[in-house]
PDB file of C-alpha atoms in Angstrom:
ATOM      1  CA  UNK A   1       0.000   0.000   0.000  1.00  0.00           C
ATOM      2  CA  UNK A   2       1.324   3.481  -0.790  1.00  0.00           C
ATOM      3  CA  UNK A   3       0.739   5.892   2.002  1.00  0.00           C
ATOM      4  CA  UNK A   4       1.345   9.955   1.957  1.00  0.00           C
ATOM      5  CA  UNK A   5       3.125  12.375   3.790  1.00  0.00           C
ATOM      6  CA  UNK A   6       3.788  15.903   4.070  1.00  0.00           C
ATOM      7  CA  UNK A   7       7.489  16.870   3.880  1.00  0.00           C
ATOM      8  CA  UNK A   8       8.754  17.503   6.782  1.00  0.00           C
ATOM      9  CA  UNK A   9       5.789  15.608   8.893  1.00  0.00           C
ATOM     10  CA  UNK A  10       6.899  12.553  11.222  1.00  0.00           C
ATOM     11  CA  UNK A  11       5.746   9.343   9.297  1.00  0.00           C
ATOM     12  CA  UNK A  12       6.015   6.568  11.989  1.00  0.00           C
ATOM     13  CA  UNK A  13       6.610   6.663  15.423  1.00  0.00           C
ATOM     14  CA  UNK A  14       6.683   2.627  17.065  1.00  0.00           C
ATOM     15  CA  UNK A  15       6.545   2.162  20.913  1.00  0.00           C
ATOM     16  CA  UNK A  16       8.577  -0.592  22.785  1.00  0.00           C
ATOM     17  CA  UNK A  17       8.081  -0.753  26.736  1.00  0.00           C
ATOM     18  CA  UNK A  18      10.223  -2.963  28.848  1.00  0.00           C
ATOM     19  CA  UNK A  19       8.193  -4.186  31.812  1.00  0.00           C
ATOM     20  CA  UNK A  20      11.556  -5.790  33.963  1.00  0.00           C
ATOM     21  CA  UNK A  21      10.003  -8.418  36.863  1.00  0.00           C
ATOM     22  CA  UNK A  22      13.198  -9.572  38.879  1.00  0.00           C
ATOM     23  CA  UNK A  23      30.263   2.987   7.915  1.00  0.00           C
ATOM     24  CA  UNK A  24      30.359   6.390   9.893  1.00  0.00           C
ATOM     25  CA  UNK A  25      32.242   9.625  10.207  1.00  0.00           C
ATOM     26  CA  UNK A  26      35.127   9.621  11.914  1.00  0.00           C
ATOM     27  CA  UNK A  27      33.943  12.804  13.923  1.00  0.00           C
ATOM     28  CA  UNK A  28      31.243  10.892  15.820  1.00  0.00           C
ATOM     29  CA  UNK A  29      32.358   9.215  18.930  1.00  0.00           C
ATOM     30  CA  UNK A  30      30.423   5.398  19.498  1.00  0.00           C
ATOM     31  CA  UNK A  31      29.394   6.784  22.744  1.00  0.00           C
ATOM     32  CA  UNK A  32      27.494   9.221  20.867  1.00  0.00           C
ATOM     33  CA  UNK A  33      25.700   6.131  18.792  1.00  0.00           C
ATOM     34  CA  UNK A  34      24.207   5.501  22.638  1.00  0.00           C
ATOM     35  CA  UNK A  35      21.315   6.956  23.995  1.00  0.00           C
ATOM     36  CA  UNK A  36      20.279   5.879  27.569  1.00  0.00           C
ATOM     37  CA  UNK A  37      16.969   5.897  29.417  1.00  0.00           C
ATOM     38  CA  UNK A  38      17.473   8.443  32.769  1.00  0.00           C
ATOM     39  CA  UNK A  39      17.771   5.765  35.256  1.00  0.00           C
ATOM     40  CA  UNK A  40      20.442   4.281  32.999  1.00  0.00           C
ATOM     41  CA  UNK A  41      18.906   0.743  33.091  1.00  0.00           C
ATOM     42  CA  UNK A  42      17.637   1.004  29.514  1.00  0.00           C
ATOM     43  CA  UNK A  43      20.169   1.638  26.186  1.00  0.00           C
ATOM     44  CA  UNK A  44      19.588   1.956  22.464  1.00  0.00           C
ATOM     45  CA  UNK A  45      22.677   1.407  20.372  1.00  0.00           C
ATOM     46  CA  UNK A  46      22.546   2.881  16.674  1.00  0.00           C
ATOM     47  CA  UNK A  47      24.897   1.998  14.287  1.00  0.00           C
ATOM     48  CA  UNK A  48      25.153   1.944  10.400  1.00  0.00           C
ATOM     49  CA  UNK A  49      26.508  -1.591   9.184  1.00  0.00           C
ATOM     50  CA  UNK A  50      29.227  -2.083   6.489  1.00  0.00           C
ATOM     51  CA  UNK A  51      26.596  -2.345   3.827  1.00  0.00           C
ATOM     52  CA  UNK A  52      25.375   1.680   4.609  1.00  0.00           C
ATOM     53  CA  UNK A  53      21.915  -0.507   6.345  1.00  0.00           C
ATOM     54  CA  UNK A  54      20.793   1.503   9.789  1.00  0.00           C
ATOM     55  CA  UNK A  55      20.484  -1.078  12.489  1.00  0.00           C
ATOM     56  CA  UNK A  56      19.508  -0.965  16.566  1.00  0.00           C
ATOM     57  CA  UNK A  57      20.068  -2.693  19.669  1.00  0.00           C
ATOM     58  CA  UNK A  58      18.270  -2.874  23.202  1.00  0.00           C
ATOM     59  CA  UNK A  59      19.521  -3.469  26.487  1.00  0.00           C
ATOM     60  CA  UNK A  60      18.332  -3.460  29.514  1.00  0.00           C
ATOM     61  CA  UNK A  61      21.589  -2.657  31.897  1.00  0.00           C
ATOM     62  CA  UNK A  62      24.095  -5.896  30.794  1.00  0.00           C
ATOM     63  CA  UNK A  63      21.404  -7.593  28.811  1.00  0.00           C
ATOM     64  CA  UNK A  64      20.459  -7.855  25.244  1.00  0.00           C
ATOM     65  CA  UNK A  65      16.482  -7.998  24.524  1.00  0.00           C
ATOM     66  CA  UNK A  66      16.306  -7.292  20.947  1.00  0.00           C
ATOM     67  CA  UNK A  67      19.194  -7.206  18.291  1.00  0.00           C
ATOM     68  CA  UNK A  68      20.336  -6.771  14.918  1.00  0.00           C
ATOM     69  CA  UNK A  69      16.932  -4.723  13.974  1.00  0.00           C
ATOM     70  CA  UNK A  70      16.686  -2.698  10.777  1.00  0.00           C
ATOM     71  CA  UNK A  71      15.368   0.364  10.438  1.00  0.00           C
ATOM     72  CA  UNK A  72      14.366   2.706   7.198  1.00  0.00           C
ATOM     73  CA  UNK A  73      11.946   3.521   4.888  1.00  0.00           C
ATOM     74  CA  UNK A  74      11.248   3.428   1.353  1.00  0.00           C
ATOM     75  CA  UNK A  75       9.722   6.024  -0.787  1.00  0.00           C
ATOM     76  CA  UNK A  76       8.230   5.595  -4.359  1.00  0.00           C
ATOM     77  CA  UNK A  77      11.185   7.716  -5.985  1.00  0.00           C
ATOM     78  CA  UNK A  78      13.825   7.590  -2.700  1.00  0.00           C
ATOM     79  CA  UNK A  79      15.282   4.826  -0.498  1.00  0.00           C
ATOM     80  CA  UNK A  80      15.873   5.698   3.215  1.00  0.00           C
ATOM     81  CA  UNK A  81      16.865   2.067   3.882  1.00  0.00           C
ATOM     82  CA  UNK A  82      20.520   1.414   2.608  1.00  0.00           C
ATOM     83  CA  UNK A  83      22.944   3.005   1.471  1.00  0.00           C
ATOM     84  CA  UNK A  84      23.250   5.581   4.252  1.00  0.00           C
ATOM     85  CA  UNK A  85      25.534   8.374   5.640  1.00  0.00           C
ATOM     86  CA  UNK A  86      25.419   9.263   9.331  1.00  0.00           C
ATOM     87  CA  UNK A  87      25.976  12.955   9.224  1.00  0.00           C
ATOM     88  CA  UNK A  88      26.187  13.669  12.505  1.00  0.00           C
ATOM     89  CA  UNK A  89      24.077  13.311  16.205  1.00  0.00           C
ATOM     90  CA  UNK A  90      22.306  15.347  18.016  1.00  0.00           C
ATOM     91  CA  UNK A  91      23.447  16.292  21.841  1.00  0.00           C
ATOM     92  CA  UNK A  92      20.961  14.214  24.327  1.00  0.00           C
ATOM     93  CA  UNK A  93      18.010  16.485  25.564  1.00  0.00           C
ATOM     94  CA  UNK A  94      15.925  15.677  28.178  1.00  0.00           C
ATOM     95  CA  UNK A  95      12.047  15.546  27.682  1.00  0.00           C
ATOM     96  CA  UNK A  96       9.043  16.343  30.396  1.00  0.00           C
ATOM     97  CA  UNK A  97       5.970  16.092  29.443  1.00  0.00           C
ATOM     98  CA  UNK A  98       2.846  16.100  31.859  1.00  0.00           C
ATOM     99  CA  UNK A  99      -0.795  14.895  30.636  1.00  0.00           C
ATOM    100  CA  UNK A 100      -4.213  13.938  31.691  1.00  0.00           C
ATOM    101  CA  UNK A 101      -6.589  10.872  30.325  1.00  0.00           C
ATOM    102  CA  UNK A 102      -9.711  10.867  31.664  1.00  0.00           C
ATOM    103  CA  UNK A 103     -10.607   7.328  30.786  1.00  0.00           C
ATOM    104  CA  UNK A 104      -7.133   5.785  32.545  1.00  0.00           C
ATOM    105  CA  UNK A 105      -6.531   4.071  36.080  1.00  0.00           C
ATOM    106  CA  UNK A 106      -4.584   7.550  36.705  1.00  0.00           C
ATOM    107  CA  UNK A 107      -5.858  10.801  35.660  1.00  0.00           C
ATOM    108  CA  UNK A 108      -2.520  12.823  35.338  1.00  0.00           C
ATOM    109  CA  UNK A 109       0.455  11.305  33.913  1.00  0.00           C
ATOM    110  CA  UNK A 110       4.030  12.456  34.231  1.00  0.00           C
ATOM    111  CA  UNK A 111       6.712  11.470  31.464  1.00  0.00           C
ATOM    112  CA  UNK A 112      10.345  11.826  31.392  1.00  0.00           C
ATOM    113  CA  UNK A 113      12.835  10.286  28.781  1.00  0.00           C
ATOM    114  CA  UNK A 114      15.758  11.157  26.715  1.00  0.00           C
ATOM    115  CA  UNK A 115      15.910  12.004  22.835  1.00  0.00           C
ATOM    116  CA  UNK A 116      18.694  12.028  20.064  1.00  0.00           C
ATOM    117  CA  UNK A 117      18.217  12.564  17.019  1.00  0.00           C
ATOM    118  CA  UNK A 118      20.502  10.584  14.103  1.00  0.00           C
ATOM    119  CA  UNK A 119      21.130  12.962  10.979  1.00  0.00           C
ATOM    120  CA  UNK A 120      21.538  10.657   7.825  1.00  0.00           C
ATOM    121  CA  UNK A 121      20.987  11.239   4.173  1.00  0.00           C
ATOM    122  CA  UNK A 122      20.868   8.651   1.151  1.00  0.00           C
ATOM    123  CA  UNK A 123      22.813   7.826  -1.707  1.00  0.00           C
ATOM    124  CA  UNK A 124      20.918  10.984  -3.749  1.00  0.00           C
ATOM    125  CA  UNK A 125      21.737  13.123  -0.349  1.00  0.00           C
ATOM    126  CA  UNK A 126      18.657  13.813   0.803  1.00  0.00           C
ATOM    127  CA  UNK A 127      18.174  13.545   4.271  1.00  0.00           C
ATOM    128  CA  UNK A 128      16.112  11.355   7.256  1.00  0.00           C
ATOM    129  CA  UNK A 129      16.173  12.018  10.621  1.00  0.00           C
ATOM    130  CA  UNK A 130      15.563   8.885  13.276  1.00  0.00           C
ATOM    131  CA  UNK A 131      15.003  10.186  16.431  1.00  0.00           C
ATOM    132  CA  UNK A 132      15.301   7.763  19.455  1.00  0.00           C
ATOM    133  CA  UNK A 133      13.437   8.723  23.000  1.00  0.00           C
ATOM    134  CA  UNK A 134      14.126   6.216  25.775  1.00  0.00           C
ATOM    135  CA  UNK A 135      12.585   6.725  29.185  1.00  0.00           C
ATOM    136  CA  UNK A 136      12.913   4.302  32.748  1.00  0.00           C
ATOM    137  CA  UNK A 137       9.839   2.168  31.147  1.00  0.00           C
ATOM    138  CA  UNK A 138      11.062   1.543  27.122  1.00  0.00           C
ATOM    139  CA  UNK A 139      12.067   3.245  23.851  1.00  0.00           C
ATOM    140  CA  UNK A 140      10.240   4.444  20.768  1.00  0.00           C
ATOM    141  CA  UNK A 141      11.394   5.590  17.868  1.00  0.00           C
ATOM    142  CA  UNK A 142      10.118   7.995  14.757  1.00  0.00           C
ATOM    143  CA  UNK A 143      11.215   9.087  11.450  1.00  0.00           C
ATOM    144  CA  UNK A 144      11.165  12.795  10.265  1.00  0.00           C
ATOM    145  CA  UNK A 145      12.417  14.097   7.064  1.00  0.00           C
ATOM    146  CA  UNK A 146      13.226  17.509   7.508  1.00  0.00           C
ATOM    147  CA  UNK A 147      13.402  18.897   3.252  1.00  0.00           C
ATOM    148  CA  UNK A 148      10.906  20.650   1.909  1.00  0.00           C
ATOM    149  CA  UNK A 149       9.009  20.214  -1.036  1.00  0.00           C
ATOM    150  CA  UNK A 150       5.576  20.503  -3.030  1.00  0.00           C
ATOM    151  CA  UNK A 151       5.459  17.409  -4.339  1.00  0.00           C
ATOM    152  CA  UNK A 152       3.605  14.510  -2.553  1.00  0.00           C
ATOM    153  CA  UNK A 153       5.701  11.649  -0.962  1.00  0.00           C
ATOM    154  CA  UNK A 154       4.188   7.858  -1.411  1.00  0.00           C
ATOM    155  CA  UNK A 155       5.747   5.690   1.054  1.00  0.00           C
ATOM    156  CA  UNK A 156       5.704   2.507  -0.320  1.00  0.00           C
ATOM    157  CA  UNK A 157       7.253   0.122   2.496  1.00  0.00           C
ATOM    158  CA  UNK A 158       9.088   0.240   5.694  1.00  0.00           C
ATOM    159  CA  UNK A 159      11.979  -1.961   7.035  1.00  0.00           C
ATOM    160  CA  UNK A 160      11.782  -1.131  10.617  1.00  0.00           C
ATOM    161  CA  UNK A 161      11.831  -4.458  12.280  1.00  0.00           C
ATOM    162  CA  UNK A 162      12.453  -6.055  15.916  1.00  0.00           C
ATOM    163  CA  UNK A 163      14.191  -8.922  16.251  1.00  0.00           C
ATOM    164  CA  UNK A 164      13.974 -10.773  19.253  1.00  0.00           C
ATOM    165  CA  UNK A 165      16.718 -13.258  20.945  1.00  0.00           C
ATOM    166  CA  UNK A 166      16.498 -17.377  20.919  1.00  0.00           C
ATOM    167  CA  UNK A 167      13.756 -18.804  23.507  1.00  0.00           C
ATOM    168  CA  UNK A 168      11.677 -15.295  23.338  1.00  0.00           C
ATOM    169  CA  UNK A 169       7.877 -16.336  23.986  1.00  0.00           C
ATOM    170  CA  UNK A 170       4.623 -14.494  22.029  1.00  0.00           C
ATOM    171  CA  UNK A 171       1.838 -13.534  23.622  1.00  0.00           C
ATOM    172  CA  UNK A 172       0.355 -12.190  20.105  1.00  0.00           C
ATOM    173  CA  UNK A 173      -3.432 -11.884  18.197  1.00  0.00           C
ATOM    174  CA  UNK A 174      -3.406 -12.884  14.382  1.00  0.00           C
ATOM    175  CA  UNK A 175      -4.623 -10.520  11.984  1.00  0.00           C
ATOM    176  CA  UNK A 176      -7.505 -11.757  10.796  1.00  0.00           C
ATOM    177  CA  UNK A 177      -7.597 -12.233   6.438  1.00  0.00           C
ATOM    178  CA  UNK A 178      -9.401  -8.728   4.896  1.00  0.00           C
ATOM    179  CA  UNK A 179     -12.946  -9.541   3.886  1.00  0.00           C
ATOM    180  CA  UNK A 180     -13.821 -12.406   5.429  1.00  0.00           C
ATOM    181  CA  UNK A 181     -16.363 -12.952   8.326  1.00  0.00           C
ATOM    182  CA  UNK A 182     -19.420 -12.361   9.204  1.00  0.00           C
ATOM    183  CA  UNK A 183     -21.289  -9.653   6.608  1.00  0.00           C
ATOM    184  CA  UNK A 184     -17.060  -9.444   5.368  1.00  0.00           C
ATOM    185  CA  UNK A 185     -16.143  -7.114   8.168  1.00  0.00           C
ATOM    186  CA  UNK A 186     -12.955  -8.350   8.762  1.00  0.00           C
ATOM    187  CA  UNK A 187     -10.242  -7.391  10.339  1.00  0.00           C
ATOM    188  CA  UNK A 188     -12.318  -6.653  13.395  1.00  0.00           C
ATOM    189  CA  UNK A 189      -9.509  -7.941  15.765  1.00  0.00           C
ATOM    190  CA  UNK A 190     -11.503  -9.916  17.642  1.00  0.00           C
ATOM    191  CA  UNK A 191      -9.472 -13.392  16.994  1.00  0.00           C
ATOM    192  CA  UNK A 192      -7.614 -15.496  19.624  1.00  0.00           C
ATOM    193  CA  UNK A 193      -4.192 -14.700  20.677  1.00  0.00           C
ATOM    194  CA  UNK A 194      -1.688 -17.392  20.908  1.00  0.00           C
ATOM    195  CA  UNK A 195      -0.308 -17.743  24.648  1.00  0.00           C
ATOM    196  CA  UNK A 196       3.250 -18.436  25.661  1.00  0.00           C
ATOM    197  CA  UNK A 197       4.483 -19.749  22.550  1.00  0.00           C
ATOM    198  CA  UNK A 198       8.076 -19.754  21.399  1.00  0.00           C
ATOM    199  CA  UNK A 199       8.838 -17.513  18.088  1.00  0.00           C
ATOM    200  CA  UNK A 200       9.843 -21.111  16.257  1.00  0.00           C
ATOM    201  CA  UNK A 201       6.779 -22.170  16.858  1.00  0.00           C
ATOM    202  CA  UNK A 202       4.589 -19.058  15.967  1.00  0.00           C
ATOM    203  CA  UNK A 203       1.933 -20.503  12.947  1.00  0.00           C
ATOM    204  CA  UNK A 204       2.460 -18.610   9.949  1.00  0.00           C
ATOM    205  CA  UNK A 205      -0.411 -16.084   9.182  1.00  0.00           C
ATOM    206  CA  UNK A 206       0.131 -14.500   5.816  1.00  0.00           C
ATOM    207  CA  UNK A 207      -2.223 -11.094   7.220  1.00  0.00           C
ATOM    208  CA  UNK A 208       0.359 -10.518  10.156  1.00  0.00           C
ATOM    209  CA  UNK A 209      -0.460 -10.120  13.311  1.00  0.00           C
ATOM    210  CA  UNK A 210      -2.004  -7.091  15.574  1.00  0.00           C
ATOM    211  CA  UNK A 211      -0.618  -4.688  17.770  1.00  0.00           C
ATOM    212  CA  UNK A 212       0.111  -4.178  20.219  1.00  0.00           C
ATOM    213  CA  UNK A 213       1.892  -7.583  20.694  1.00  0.00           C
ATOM    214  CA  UNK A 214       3.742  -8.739  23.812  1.00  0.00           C
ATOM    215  CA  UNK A 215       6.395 -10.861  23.999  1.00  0.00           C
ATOM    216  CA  UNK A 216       8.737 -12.535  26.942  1.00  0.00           C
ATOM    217  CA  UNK A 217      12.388 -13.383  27.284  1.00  0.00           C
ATOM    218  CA  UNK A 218      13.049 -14.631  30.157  1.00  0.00           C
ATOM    219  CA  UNK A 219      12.348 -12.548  32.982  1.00  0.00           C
ATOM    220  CA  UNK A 220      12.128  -9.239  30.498  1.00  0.00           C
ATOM    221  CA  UNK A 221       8.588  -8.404  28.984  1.00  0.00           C
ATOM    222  CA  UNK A 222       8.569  -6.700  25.821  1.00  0.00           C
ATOM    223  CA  UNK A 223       5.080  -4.525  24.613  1.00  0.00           C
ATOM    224  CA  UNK A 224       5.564  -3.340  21.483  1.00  0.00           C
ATOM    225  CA  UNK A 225       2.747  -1.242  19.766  1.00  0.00           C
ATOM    226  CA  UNK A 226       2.459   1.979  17.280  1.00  0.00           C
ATOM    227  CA  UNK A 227       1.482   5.225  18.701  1.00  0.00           C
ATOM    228  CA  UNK A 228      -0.083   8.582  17.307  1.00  0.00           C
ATOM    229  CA  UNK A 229      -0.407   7.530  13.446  1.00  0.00           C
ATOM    230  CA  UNK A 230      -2.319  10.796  11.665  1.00  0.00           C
ATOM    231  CA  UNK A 231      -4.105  11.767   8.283  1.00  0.00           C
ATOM    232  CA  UNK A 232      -0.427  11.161   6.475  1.00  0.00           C
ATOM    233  CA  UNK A 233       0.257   7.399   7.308  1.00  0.00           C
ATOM    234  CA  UNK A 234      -1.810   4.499   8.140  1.00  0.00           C
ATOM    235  CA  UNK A 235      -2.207   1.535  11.377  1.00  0.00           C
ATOM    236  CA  UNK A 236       0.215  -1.066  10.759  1.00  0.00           C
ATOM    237  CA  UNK A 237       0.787  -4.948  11.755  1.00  0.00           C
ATOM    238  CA  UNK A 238       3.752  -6.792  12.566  1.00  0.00           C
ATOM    239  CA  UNK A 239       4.655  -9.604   9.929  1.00  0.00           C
ATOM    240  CA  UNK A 240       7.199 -12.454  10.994  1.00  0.00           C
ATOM    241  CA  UNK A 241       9.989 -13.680   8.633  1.00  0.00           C
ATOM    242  CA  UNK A 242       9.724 -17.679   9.290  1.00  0.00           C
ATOM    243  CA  UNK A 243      13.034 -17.991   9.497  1.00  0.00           C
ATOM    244  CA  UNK A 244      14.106 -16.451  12.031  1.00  0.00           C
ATOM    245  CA  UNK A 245      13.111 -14.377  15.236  1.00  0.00           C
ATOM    246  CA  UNK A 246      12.242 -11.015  13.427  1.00  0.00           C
ATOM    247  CA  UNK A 247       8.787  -9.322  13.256  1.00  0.00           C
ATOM    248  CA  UNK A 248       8.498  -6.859  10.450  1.00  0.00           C
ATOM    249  CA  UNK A 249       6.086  -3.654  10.450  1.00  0.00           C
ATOM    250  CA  UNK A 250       3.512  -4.737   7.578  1.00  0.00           C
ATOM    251  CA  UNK A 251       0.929  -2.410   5.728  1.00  0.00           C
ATOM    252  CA  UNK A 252      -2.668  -2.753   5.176  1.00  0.00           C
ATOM    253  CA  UNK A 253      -3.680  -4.667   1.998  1.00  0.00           C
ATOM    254  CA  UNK A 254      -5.086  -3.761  -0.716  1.00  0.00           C
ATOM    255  CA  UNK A 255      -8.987  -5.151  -0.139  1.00  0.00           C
ATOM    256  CA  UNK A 256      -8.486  -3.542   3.460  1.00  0.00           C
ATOM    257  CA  UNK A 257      -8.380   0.406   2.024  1.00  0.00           C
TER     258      UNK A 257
END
């Protein structure tokens, strides 16, 4: 599915909370490739691979929870997802925020997390911004592309992904297949979820499967789910690659629009 956005507009922004029960320039510093939550117990680590790809990894304090994910999107005439140049990193910058839902368990919420922001541009030099914000409970992540144009931009797929370590558990709903149901009304996300069942084992369901998902390794619980998508992009779905441990974000199809 082709989606639009505004230049200059965020485009995604994916949410992963952490719920814990027991080629670059040689000007940027790998500590600055780092961005930690403010208790410290929480790290994202950017880093461009030798084939120009933009990958991430998650720790919480000495442990690895999710590795070797890409991120990136492509455009209809540009590709954000290879063939990168870091241009340089933003200083870290705290962020407060303070809010109110009326319909929660508590009326007025307090945030706090850090933000940097990774300045990169493609092989035709124009530019992407993937700005990481990582608080005490988890990490999300956006894209922003900060050129201005006229011209409308059709996003045409996106290779943000999360890939999740050996003996990681699901805890995930199916998508259900577009059309199909009662009076056709489908998806309604209303199907089962599977319960405690190891990635290897996760059935194969070509429609993907809903968020949010949540997922265990361990003694580390992982929610992931997508958070304020607008007018310019549409709700996604995580797709697994069978072969390995790796969910994929997945657009709506085509009978779905």
């Amino acid at each position: 599915m082709k989606r639009t956005s505004k230049p200059g507009c965020i485009v995604a922004t994916l949410t992963i909370t952490l719920l814990i029960f027991t080629q670059q320039s040689c000007t940027i510093k790998e500590s600055d490739n780092t961005i930690s939550s403010p208790d410290k117990k929480i790290s994202v680590h950017f880093r461009l691979s030798d084939d120009m790809k933009a990958y991430y990894d998650i720790y919480f304090s000495d442990s690895l929870v999710i590795q070797n994910s890409r991120l990136g999107i492509i455009m209809e005439n540009e590709d954000f997802s290879e063939k990168l140049v870091l241009k340089s990193v933003s200083p870290e910058e705290t962020v407060i925020d303070e809010y109110e839902i009326l319909s929660s368990k508590k009326r007025i919420c307090s945030y706090k997390g850090n933000k940097k922001v990774f300045h990169l541009k493609n092989n035709n030099g124009n530019e992407m911004d993937i700005i990481f914000q990582v608080s005490d409970g988890g990490v999300a992540f956006r894209y922003f592309f900060p050129g201005k144009s006229n011209n409308i931009k059709k996003i045409t797929n996106e290779t943000s992904s999360f890939n999740f370590r050996n003996g990681t558990k699901a805890f995930i709903q199916p998508m259900s297949a577009a059309k199909s149901g009662w009076c056709q009304v489908n998806p309604s996300y209303e199907e089962h979820y599977i319960q405690d069942v190891e990635l290897s084992e996760v059935p194969v369901n070509e429609p993907g499967w809903v968020f949010p998902a949540l997922f265990k390794y361990y003694d580390f619980w992982m929610l992931i789910t997508e958070t304020a998508p607008d007018r310019n992009y549409c709700g996604c779905r995580l797709k697994q690659d069978s072969a390995s441990n790796e969910f994929l974000i997945g657009f709506p199809r085509e009978p779905e629009i």
